Short mmCIF file of C-alpha atoms and ligand atoms in Angstrom, two decimals:
data_model
loop_
_atom_site.label_atom_id
_atom_site.label_comp_id
_atom_site.label_asym_id
_atom_site.label_seq_id
_atom_site.Cartn_x
_atom_site.Cartn_y
_atom_site.Cartn_z
CA MET A 30 103.31 88.23 155.71
CA TYR A 31 105.75 87.70 152.86
CA ILE A 32 105.10 85.07 150.21
CA GLY A 33 107.74 83.86 147.80
CA LEU A 34 110.30 81.23 146.97
CA GLU A 35 111.36 79.01 149.83
CA SER A 36 113.54 77.02 147.44
CA ILE A 37 114.36 76.70 143.75
CA SER A 38 116.32 74.14 141.76
CA MET A 39 116.69 72.92 138.20
CA ASP A 40 117.50 69.91 136.08
CA VAL A 41 118.81 69.53 132.53
CA PRO A 42 119.31 66.52 130.25
CA GLY A 43 122.62 64.69 130.72
CA GLN A 44 123.84 65.47 127.22
CA GLY A 45 123.62 68.01 124.44
CA LEU A 46 125.03 69.30 121.20
CA ASP A 47 127.81 71.85 120.85
CA LEU A 48 126.46 74.38 118.35
CA ARG A 49 129.85 74.39 116.61
CA ARG A 50 128.93 70.89 115.41
CA LEU A 51 125.46 72.06 114.36
CA ALA A 52 126.95 75.04 112.50
CA ARG A 53 129.36 72.74 110.63
CA ALA A 54 126.59 70.30 109.69
CA ARG A 55 124.24 73.05 108.51
CA GLY A 56 126.92 75.08 106.71
CA VAL A 57 126.31 78.11 108.94
CA ASP A 58 128.91 80.46 110.43
CA PHE A 59 129.06 79.58 114.18
CA ALA A 60 129.23 83.34 114.87
CA LYS A 61 125.58 83.53 113.84
CA TYR A 62 124.65 81.21 116.70
CA GLN A 63 127.15 82.56 119.23
CA ALA A 64 126.88 86.30 118.58
CA GLY A 65 123.71 86.58 116.45
CA ILE A 66 121.33 84.64 118.70
CA GLY A 67 123.58 84.17 121.75
CA GLN A 68 123.61 80.35 121.95
CA GLU A 69 126.56 77.95 122.27
CA PHE A 70 125.24 74.54 123.32
CA MET A 71 121.80 72.95 123.37
CA ALA A 72 120.40 70.31 125.70
CA VAL A 73 119.14 67.13 124.03
CA PRO A 74 117.03 64.73 126.11
CA ALA A 75 117.86 61.03 126.00
CA PRO A 76 115.01 58.57 125.26
CA ASP A 77 114.61 57.89 128.99
CA GLU A 78 114.42 61.60 129.93
CA ASP A 79 111.21 63.57 129.53
CA VAL A 80 109.39 66.46 131.20
CA VAL A 81 108.37 64.24 134.12
CA THR A 82 111.87 62.94 134.90
CA LEU A 83 113.42 66.41 134.51
CA ALA A 84 110.81 67.94 136.82
CA ALA A 85 111.13 65.12 139.38
CA ASN A 86 114.92 65.50 139.47
CA ALA A 87 114.62 69.28 139.91
CA ALA A 88 111.99 68.81 142.62
CA GLU A 89 114.15 66.29 144.55
CA ARG A 90 116.71 69.07 144.98
CA ALA A 91 114.15 71.82 145.64
CA LEU A 92 112.52 69.75 148.41
CA ARG A 93 115.78 68.67 150.03
CA ASP A 94 115.32 70.70 153.21
CA VAL A 95 111.64 71.59 152.89
CA ASP A 96 108.88 70.04 155.00
CA ARG A 97 107.29 67.76 152.36
CA ALA A 98 104.27 67.10 154.58
CA ALA A 99 103.23 70.75 154.10
CA VAL A 100 103.18 70.47 150.27
CA ARG A 101 99.46 70.40 149.55
CA THR A 102 99.54 71.50 145.89
CA VAL A 103 101.71 70.51 142.92
CA ILE A 104 101.27 72.57 139.74
CA PHE A 105 103.05 71.28 136.62
CA ALA A 106 103.45 73.86 133.84
CA THR A 107 104.42 72.47 130.44
CA GLU A 108 103.71 72.55 126.73
CA SER A 109 105.33 69.13 126.22
CA GLY A 110 102.68 67.14 128.10
CA VAL A 111 102.94 63.34 128.04
CA ASP A 112 99.19 62.67 128.30
CA GLN A 113 96.08 64.47 127.10
CA SER A 114 94.20 63.73 130.30
CA LYS A 115 96.39 62.80 133.25
CA ALA A 116 98.41 65.61 134.85
CA ALA A 117 102.18 65.12 134.77
CA ALA A 118 102.06 66.45 138.35
CA ILE A 119 100.65 63.08 139.49
CA TYR A 120 103.68 61.15 138.21
CA VAL A 121 105.99 63.56 140.04
CA HIS A 122 103.83 63.40 143.15
CA ARG A 123 104.31 59.60 143.22
CA LEU A 124 108.02 59.68 142.36
CA LEU A 125 108.63 62.13 145.22
CA ASP A 126 106.35 60.31 147.63
CA LEU A 127 104.43 63.49 148.45
CA PRO A 128 101.48 63.45 150.87
CA ALA A 129 98.26 61.90 149.55
CA ASN A 130 96.28 64.93 150.78
CA CYS A 131 97.54 66.99 147.90
CA ARG A 132 96.08 68.77 144.89
CA THR A 133 97.84 68.01 141.56
CA VAL A 134 97.24 69.78 138.28
CA GLU A 135 98.86 70.56 134.89
CA MET A 136 98.71 73.98 133.23
CA LYS A 137 99.26 75.21 129.68
CA GLN A 138 99.83 78.54 127.93
CA ALA A 139 103.03 78.15 125.92
CA CYS A 140 106.11 79.39 127.82
CA CYS A 141 104.26 81.47 130.41
CA SER A 142 102.00 78.96 132.20
CA SER A 143 104.80 78.60 134.77
CA THR A 144 104.27 82.26 135.67
CA SER A 145 100.53 81.76 136.06
CA ALA A 146 101.35 78.70 138.20
CA LEU A 147 103.50 80.93 140.39
CA GLN A 148 100.71 83.52 140.70
CA PHE A 149 98.15 80.83 141.57
CA ALA A 150 100.58 79.51 144.18
CA LEU A 151 100.86 82.99 145.72
CA ALA A 152 97.08 83.25 145.97
CA THR A 153 96.84 79.78 147.52
CA VAL A 154 99.43 80.58 150.19
CA ALA A 155 97.78 83.95 150.88
CA MET A 156 94.57 82.05 151.72
CA ASP A 157 96.34 79.43 153.84
CA PRO A 158 99.85 80.41 155.03
CA ALA A 159 100.58 76.85 156.22
CA HIS A 160 100.18 75.58 152.65
CA LYS A 161 103.31 75.03 150.50
CA VAL A 162 102.97 74.82 146.72
CA LEU A 163 105.42 72.96 144.49
CA VAL A 164 105.54 74.72 141.11
CA LEU A 165 107.17 72.73 138.30
CA ALA A 166 108.12 74.13 134.91
CA SER A 167 109.45 71.52 132.50
CA ASP A 168 109.73 71.42 128.72
CA VAL A 169 111.48 70.06 125.65
CA ALA A 170 111.81 72.66 122.87
CA ARG A 171 111.70 71.06 119.40
CA TYR A 172 111.57 72.84 116.05
CA GLY A 173 112.77 70.21 113.61
CA LEU A 174 116.07 69.16 112.05
CA GLY A 175 117.35 71.84 109.69
CA SER A 176 114.70 74.40 110.71
CA ALA A 177 115.50 78.06 111.55
CA GLY A 178 114.58 77.38 115.16
CA GLU A 179 116.91 74.35 115.45
CA PRO A 180 119.83 76.20 117.14
CA THR A 181 117.43 77.52 119.79
CA GLN A 182 116.23 74.06 120.87
CA GLY A 183 116.84 72.82 124.40
CA ALA A 184 115.17 71.26 127.42
CA GLY A 185 115.11 71.59 131.16
CA ALA A 186 113.06 71.95 134.31
CA VAL A 187 112.83 74.27 137.29
CA ALA A 188 111.11 73.39 140.57
CA MET A 189 110.08 76.11 143.03
CA VAL A 190 108.53 75.83 146.47
CA VAL A 191 106.22 78.79 147.17
CA SER A 192 105.39 79.40 150.82
CA ALA A 193 104.86 81.98 153.53
CA ARG A 194 108.42 81.27 154.72
CA PRO A 195 110.44 82.40 151.70
CA ARG A 196 114.22 82.14 152.00
CA ILE A 197 115.19 83.25 148.48
CA LEU A 198 112.80 85.69 146.87
CA ARG A 199 109.84 87.71 148.09
CA LEU A 200 107.32 88.05 145.26
CA ASP A 201 105.31 91.25 144.82
CA PRO A 202 101.56 90.88 144.30
CA VAL A 203 101.39 93.44 141.44
CA VAL A 204 101.43 91.84 137.97
CA GLY A 205 100.94 93.42 134.54
CA TYR A 206 99.26 91.20 131.94
CA HIS A 207 98.65 91.25 128.22
CA THR A 208 96.82 88.69 126.07
CA ARG A 209 96.20 88.72 122.31
CA ASP A 210 95.14 85.96 119.91
CA VAL A 211 98.05 85.60 117.45
CA MET A 212 99.67 82.69 115.58
CA ASP A 213 103.36 83.25 116.15
CA PHE A 214 104.16 79.79 117.51
CA TRP A 215 101.86 76.84 118.14
CA ARG A 216 101.82 73.04 118.13
CA PRO A 217 98.71 71.25 116.88
CA ASN A 218 97.89 67.94 118.64
CA TYR A 219 99.05 65.90 115.64
CA ARG A 220 102.59 67.33 115.69
CA ASP A 221 105.48 66.90 118.09
CA GLU A 222 107.38 69.86 116.66
CA ALA A 223 106.24 73.45 116.96
CA LEU A 224 105.16 75.54 113.98
CA VAL A 225 106.58 79.03 114.18
CA ASP A 226 106.57 82.30 112.29
CA GLY A 227 110.01 83.24 113.62
CA LYS A 228 110.31 86.90 112.63
CA TYR A 229 106.69 87.61 113.56
CA SER A 230 107.22 85.96 116.96
CA LEU A 231 110.05 88.39 117.73
CA LYS A 232 107.79 91.35 116.93
CA VAL A 233 104.90 90.02 119.03
CA TYR A 234 107.24 89.28 121.96
CA MET A 235 108.40 92.94 121.99
CA GLU A 236 104.86 94.33 121.62
CA THR A 237 103.69 92.11 124.48
CA LEU A 238 106.56 93.28 126.68
CA GLU A 239 105.52 96.89 126.08
CA LYS A 240 101.86 96.18 126.87
CA ALA A 241 102.49 94.01 129.94
CA TRP A 242 104.95 96.60 131.30
CA GLY A 243 102.36 99.36 130.68
CA ASP A 244 99.76 97.37 132.61
CA TYR A 245 102.26 96.65 135.40
CA ARG A 246 102.90 100.37 135.84
CA ALA A 247 99.18 101.16 135.63
CA GLN A 248 98.53 98.61 138.41
CA GLY A 249 100.98 100.49 140.67
CA GLY A 250 104.17 98.54 139.86
CA HIS A 251 107.65 99.97 140.45
CA PRO A 252 109.31 102.32 137.95
CA PHE A 253 112.16 100.97 135.78
CA GLY A 254 114.81 102.68 137.90
CA ASP A 255 113.78 100.74 141.05
CA PHE A 256 115.01 97.44 139.56
CA ASP A 257 118.58 96.20 139.94
CA HIS A 258 118.30 93.14 137.68
CA PHE A 259 115.95 91.75 135.08
CA CYS A 260 115.08 88.24 133.93
CA TYR A 261 113.29 87.79 130.60
CA HIS A 262 111.76 84.79 128.93
CA MET A 263 114.64 83.50 126.84
CA PRO A 264 113.90 81.69 123.58
CA PHE A 265 117.59 82.53 122.97
CA THR A 266 119.75 84.85 125.04
CA ARG A 267 120.05 87.73 122.53
CA MET A 268 116.28 88.12 122.84
CA ALA A 269 116.60 89.01 126.53
CA LEU A 270 119.22 91.67 125.80
CA LYS A 271 117.15 93.15 122.99
CA ALA A 272 114.03 93.14 125.15
CA HIS A 273 115.87 94.96 127.91
CA LEU A 274 117.15 97.65 125.57
CA THR A 275 113.63 98.09 124.23
CA LEU A 276 112.20 98.53 127.74
CA ALA A 277 114.98 100.93 128.73
CA ARG A 278 114.35 103.01 125.60
CA LEU A 279 110.63 103.06 126.27
CA GLU A 280 111.29 104.37 129.78
CA ASN A 281 113.95 106.87 128.68
CA ALA A 282 116.33 105.24 131.16
CA SER A 283 119.53 107.17 131.80
CA HIS A 284 121.63 103.97 132.23
CA THR A 285 124.72 103.46 130.10
CA ALA A 286 124.82 100.51 127.68
CA ALA A 287 127.22 98.71 130.04
CA GLU A 288 124.86 99.22 133.00
CA LEU A 289 121.91 97.86 131.03
CA GLN A 290 123.96 94.86 129.91
CA ALA A 291 124.99 94.19 133.54
CA GLN A 292 121.34 94.17 134.61
CA VAL A 293 120.59 91.19 132.34
CA GLU A 294 123.88 89.40 131.58
CA PRO A 295 124.06 87.22 134.77
CA SER A 296 120.68 85.67 133.96
CA LEU A 297 121.87 84.46 130.54
CA ALA A 298 124.60 82.09 131.71
CA TYR A 299 122.64 78.82 131.84
CA ASN A 300 120.30 79.40 128.88
CA ARG A 301 123.26 80.18 126.62
CA ILE A 302 124.57 76.65 127.17
CA ASN A 303 121.24 74.89 127.44
CA GLY A 304 118.82 76.45 124.95
CA ASN A 305 115.13 77.22 125.22
CA ALA A 306 113.23 75.26 127.84
CA TYR A 307 109.91 77.03 127.21
CA THR A 308 108.10 77.26 130.61
CA ALA A 309 111.38 76.77 132.49
CA SER A 310 113.38 79.28 130.45
CA LEU A 311 112.61 82.44 132.48
CA TYR A 312 113.25 80.57 135.72
CA LEU A 313 116.51 79.02 134.51
CA GLY A 314 117.48 82.66 134.03
CA LEU A 315 116.57 83.37 137.66
CA VAL A 316 118.56 80.33 138.86
CA ALA A 317 121.61 81.53 136.89
CA LEU A 318 121.26 85.03 138.37
CA LEU A 319 120.97 83.68 141.93
CA ASP A 320 123.85 81.21 141.44
CA ASN A 321 126.21 83.93 140.20
CA PRO A 322 129.10 83.83 142.69
CA GLY A 323 130.22 87.39 141.92
CA LEU A 324 126.95 89.11 142.83
CA ASP A 325 125.55 89.98 146.21
CA LEU A 326 121.82 90.13 145.52
CA GLU A 327 120.54 90.61 149.06
CA GLU A 328 117.66 93.14 149.05
CA ARG A 329 118.07 93.60 145.28
CA ARG A 330 114.89 94.03 143.27
CA VAL A 331 114.47 91.82 140.20
CA GLY A 332 112.01 92.43 137.35
CA PHE A 333 110.57 89.47 135.41
CA PHE A 334 109.02 89.36 131.95
CA SER A 335 107.29 86.13 131.07
CA TYR A 336 106.18 85.55 127.48
CA GLY A 337 104.14 82.70 126.06
CA SER A 338 103.39 82.56 122.35
CA GLY A 339 99.83 82.62 121.22
CA CYS A 340 100.12 84.96 123.15
CA MET A 341 100.28 86.12 126.76
CA GLY A 342 102.81 88.18 128.67
CA ALA A 343 103.24 89.09 132.32
CA PHE A 344 105.56 91.53 134.09
CA PHE A 345 106.16 91.30 137.84
CA GLY A 346 108.85 91.87 140.44
CA GLY A 347 110.43 90.44 143.54
CA THR A 348 113.15 91.12 146.08
CA VAL A 349 116.02 88.76 146.94
CA LEU A 350 116.12 87.93 150.64
CA PRO A 351 119.06 88.16 153.08
CA GLY A 352 120.86 84.81 153.39
CA TYR A 353 119.42 83.56 150.08
CA ARG A 354 122.64 81.77 149.15
CA ARG A 355 122.22 79.26 151.98
CA ALA A 356 118.98 78.03 150.38
CA LEU A 357 120.45 77.49 146.88
CA ALA A 358 121.82 74.33 145.26
CA SER A 359 124.35 76.29 143.17
CA ALA A 360 127.13 73.69 143.31
CA ASP A 361 124.72 70.97 142.11
CA HIS A 362 123.56 73.18 139.25
CA ARG A 363 127.11 73.85 138.08
CA ARG A 364 127.95 70.16 138.28
CA LEU A 365 124.85 69.22 136.28
CA LEU A 366 125.85 71.56 133.49
CA GLN A 367 129.53 70.64 133.53
CA ASP A 368 129.01 66.86 133.61
CA ARG A 369 126.90 66.72 130.47
CA ARG A 370 128.12 64.59 127.60
CA SER A 371 128.78 66.36 124.30
CA LEU A 372 127.02 64.40 121.54
CA GLU A 373 128.43 63.59 118.12
CA PHE A 374 126.20 65.00 115.40
CA GLY A 375 124.89 61.55 114.44
CA GLU A 376 123.97 60.81 118.05
CA TYR A 377 122.04 64.08 118.21
CA GLU A 378 120.06 63.10 115.11
CA ALA A 379 119.39 59.64 116.55
CA TYR A 380 118.18 61.07 119.87
CA TYR A 381 116.13 63.67 118.07
CA THR A 382 114.35 61.21 115.78
CA HIS A 383 113.82 58.58 118.47
CA ARG A 384 110.10 58.10 119.22
CA VAL A 385 108.09 56.10 121.69
CA PRO A 386 105.96 53.71 119.58
CA GLU A 387 102.51 55.18 118.97
CA ASP A 388 100.73 51.89 118.26
CA GLY A 389 100.39 50.98 121.96
CA ARG A 390 102.87 48.08 121.97
CA ASP A 391 104.94 47.50 125.11
CA TYR A 392 108.29 49.14 124.99
CA ALA A 393 111.39 49.60 127.16
CA THR A 394 113.47 52.74 126.69
CA PRO A 395 117.23 52.46 126.25
CA ARG A 396 119.00 53.13 129.54
CA VAL A 397 120.90 56.41 129.15
CA THR A 398 120.14 58.95 131.87
CA ARG A 399 122.28 59.39 134.95
CA GLY A 400 119.49 61.38 136.60
CA ALA A 401 117.71 59.96 139.64
CA HIS A 402 114.44 59.33 137.78
CA ARG A 403 113.95 57.77 134.39
CA PHE A 404 111.18 57.08 131.92
CA ALA A 405 111.44 53.29 131.80
CA GLY A 406 108.97 52.51 129.03
CA VAL A 407 105.35 51.86 128.22
CA SER A 408 103.24 48.89 129.19
CA GLN A 409 99.56 48.47 128.34
CA HIS A 410 99.48 52.13 127.23
CA GLN A 411 100.81 53.26 130.63
CA ARG A 412 104.01 55.26 131.02
CA LEU A 413 106.44 53.77 133.51
CA TYR A 414 108.60 56.01 135.64
CA ALA A 415 111.12 54.75 138.09
CA LEU A 416 114.18 55.52 140.11
CA SER A 417 117.13 54.91 137.79
CA ARG A 418 118.59 52.02 139.74
CA ALA A 419 115.22 50.31 140.24
CA SER A 420 113.78 50.88 136.81
CA ALA A 421 114.79 47.53 135.33
CA VAL A 422 112.98 45.74 138.14
CA LEU A 423 109.88 47.89 137.79
CA ALA A 424 109.75 47.50 134.04
CA ALA A 425 110.20 43.75 134.39
CA ASP A 426 107.43 43.62 137.04
CA ALA A 427 105.16 45.41 134.61
CA GLY A 428 105.88 42.81 131.94
CA VAL A 429 107.85 45.14 129.68
CA VAL A 430 110.37 43.54 127.35
CA CYS A 431 113.57 44.95 128.81
CA ALA A 432 115.88 44.66 125.84
CA ALA A 433 116.82 48.22 124.97
CA ALA A 434 115.15 49.42 121.81
CA PRO A 435 117.75 50.68 119.31
CA LEU A 436 117.92 54.43 118.93
CA GLY A 437 116.08 55.71 115.92
CA SER A 438 113.62 52.76 116.02
P1 HMG B 66 117.17 83.14 111.37
O1 HMG B 66 116.37 83.59 110.22
O2 HMG B 66 117.94 81.90 111.19
O3 HMG B 66 118.24 84.19 111.83
O4 HMG B 66 116.16 83.00 112.58
P2 HMG B 66 118.54 85.69 111.33
O5 HMG B 66 118.97 85.67 109.93
O6 HMG B 66 117.41 86.61 111.73
O7 HMG B 66 119.81 85.98 112.23
C1 HMG B 66 119.70 86.01 113.61
C2 HMG B 66 120.69 87.08 114.11
O8 HMG B 66 122.02 86.63 113.82
C3 HMG B 66 120.54 88.42 113.41
O9 HMG B 66 120.79 89.40 114.38
C4 HMG B 66 121.66 88.42 112.38
O10 HMG B 66 122.11 89.70 112.01
C5 HMG B 66 122.72 87.66 113.14
P3 HMG B 66 119.81 90.68 114.51
O11 HMG B 66 119.87 91.38 113.22
O12 HMG B 66 118.43 90.11 114.80
O13 HMG B 66 120.37 91.44 115.67
N1 HMG B 66 123.74 87.02 112.28
C6 HMG B 66 125.05 86.99 112.59
N2 HMG B 66 125.73 87.49 113.62
C7 HMG B 66 127.09 87.27 113.64
N3 HMG B 66 127.76 86.60 112.67
C8 HMG B 66 127.10 86.08 111.62
C9 HMG B 66 125.67 86.27 111.55
N4 HMG B 66 124.73 85.90 110.67
C10 HMG B 66 123.54 86.36 111.13
N5 HMG B 66 127.76 85.42 110.68
C11 HMG B 66 114.96 83.14 114.59
C12 HMG B 66 116.22 83.55 113.87
C13 HMG B 66 114.98 83.64 116.01
C14 HMG B 66 113.72 83.73 113.88
C15 HMG B 66 114.87 81.59 114.56
O14 HMG B 66 115.89 81.04 115.35
C16 HMG B 66 113.55 81.03 115.06
O15 HMG B 66 112.59 80.91 114.31
N6 HMG B 66 113.48 80.66 116.36
C17 HMG B 66 112.28 80.12 116.98
C18 HMG B 66 111.26 81.18 117.34
C19 HMG B 66 111.71 82.06 118.47
O16 HMG B 66 112.62 81.74 119.20
N7 HMG B 66 111.00 83.20 118.68
C20 HMG B 66 111.29 84.09 119.78
C21 HMG B 66 110.08 84.92 120.22
S1 HMG B 66 108.65 83.89 120.54
C22 HMG B 66 108.99 83.19 122.10
O17 HMG B 66 109.89 83.59 122.78
C23 HMG B 66 108.13 82.07 122.54
C24 HMG B 66 108.75 80.68 122.44
O18 HMG B 66 109.68 80.48 123.48
C25 HMG B 66 107.67 79.61 122.48
C26 HMG B 66 106.62 79.62 123.58
O19 HMG B 66 106.17 80.63 124.07
O20 HMG B 66 106.15 78.51 123.87
C27 HMG B 66 109.49 80.49 121.13
#
């Protein structure tokens, strides 16, 4: 029995900031962003987009031709949770009208809880091959206006259906892990922006890659030369390239520089124009690789390195299945990215500083998103999610004042 991805799809906010504008505003040479860190555009969520709406939109696509009645588990991986108690998976479960006989849970370990979610899904399906698991990875990466991390910000979601009838990727059971208690990046409960020791985080990422790879090999994983492509956790795309060169050096790989670049480059395409999406970042890389029209990936082996600050890393592999293209939503993904609105700098600042009131008063979010699901507001301390076209009615039913709150308020 093979277990793996039956489907995969993504969602991104409907707008973002061209990093040329950010470079101008911050007095930085754009080449630093484009060549130095490998980023050109960053996603910026509107006030009515959050991790739930992004995940629900991605899941709508991922479930398009999947038997929803067989989805008995929804795992939501995020570090941008909207509630300290209730799992974001439950909101998505309702928005997607999934079966009531379903397990729903939220997971956290920085950017790599999505990988643990995937591994838990594999184990669940191994125990019950009729069981399908919906794995959601959804995040908003925020570092603060004017911070060193600002050009690496972004947001997005990936939804994956794991089952015993994979059509896209067969996942290998061998995984190499590494965990160490470090403070490279963290977000205390009282902050909505991450604290980060940037240079230290780069060092810890590389050390964790080495250790997780070492464990992967010790557990019987494939040698470096068996892999055709690699996807790395991407806080910014240059990091993936550097990580790959580090791994190749460690393994004394005989590949040329161009060959090594070609093993990673296709996975960078979406992240470069979307930014970090924490838990979703590695899997946006996989979607970009799979969507690449110039590559035939059938029977190709892909290596994955997942990194989550704090820190934990995991290395694992999988093989792309014959006919995988038929199960992809590549045209939708390209359209999503192309149709985004490019924000003026002032709009970016307004979106960035916009907050949901924290004093519990009822509130209706400005209507911005063109996505299927939207965060409509808060009433009696409860978050309201709705289909875009029906959200006004729902918010009104819930007694929310529907006049759009001005941005920045
Ligand atoms: P910085 O200090 O602004 O940048 O911060 P820099 O001065 O180090 O420059 C970056 C690169 O641009 C350098 O290249 C420069 O040489 C080059 P390198 O030497 O490293 O190869 N450069 C130029 N290139 C061309 N033309 C120019 C030019 N000027 C400079 N004119 C930093 C960079 C990544 C530290 C910052 O963006 C940051 O703090 N980011 C956030 C933290 C982060 O992304 N860490 C990554 C590892 S941790 C991780 O991945 C986990 C995470 O996703 C969170 C989670 O797990 O939840 C973050």
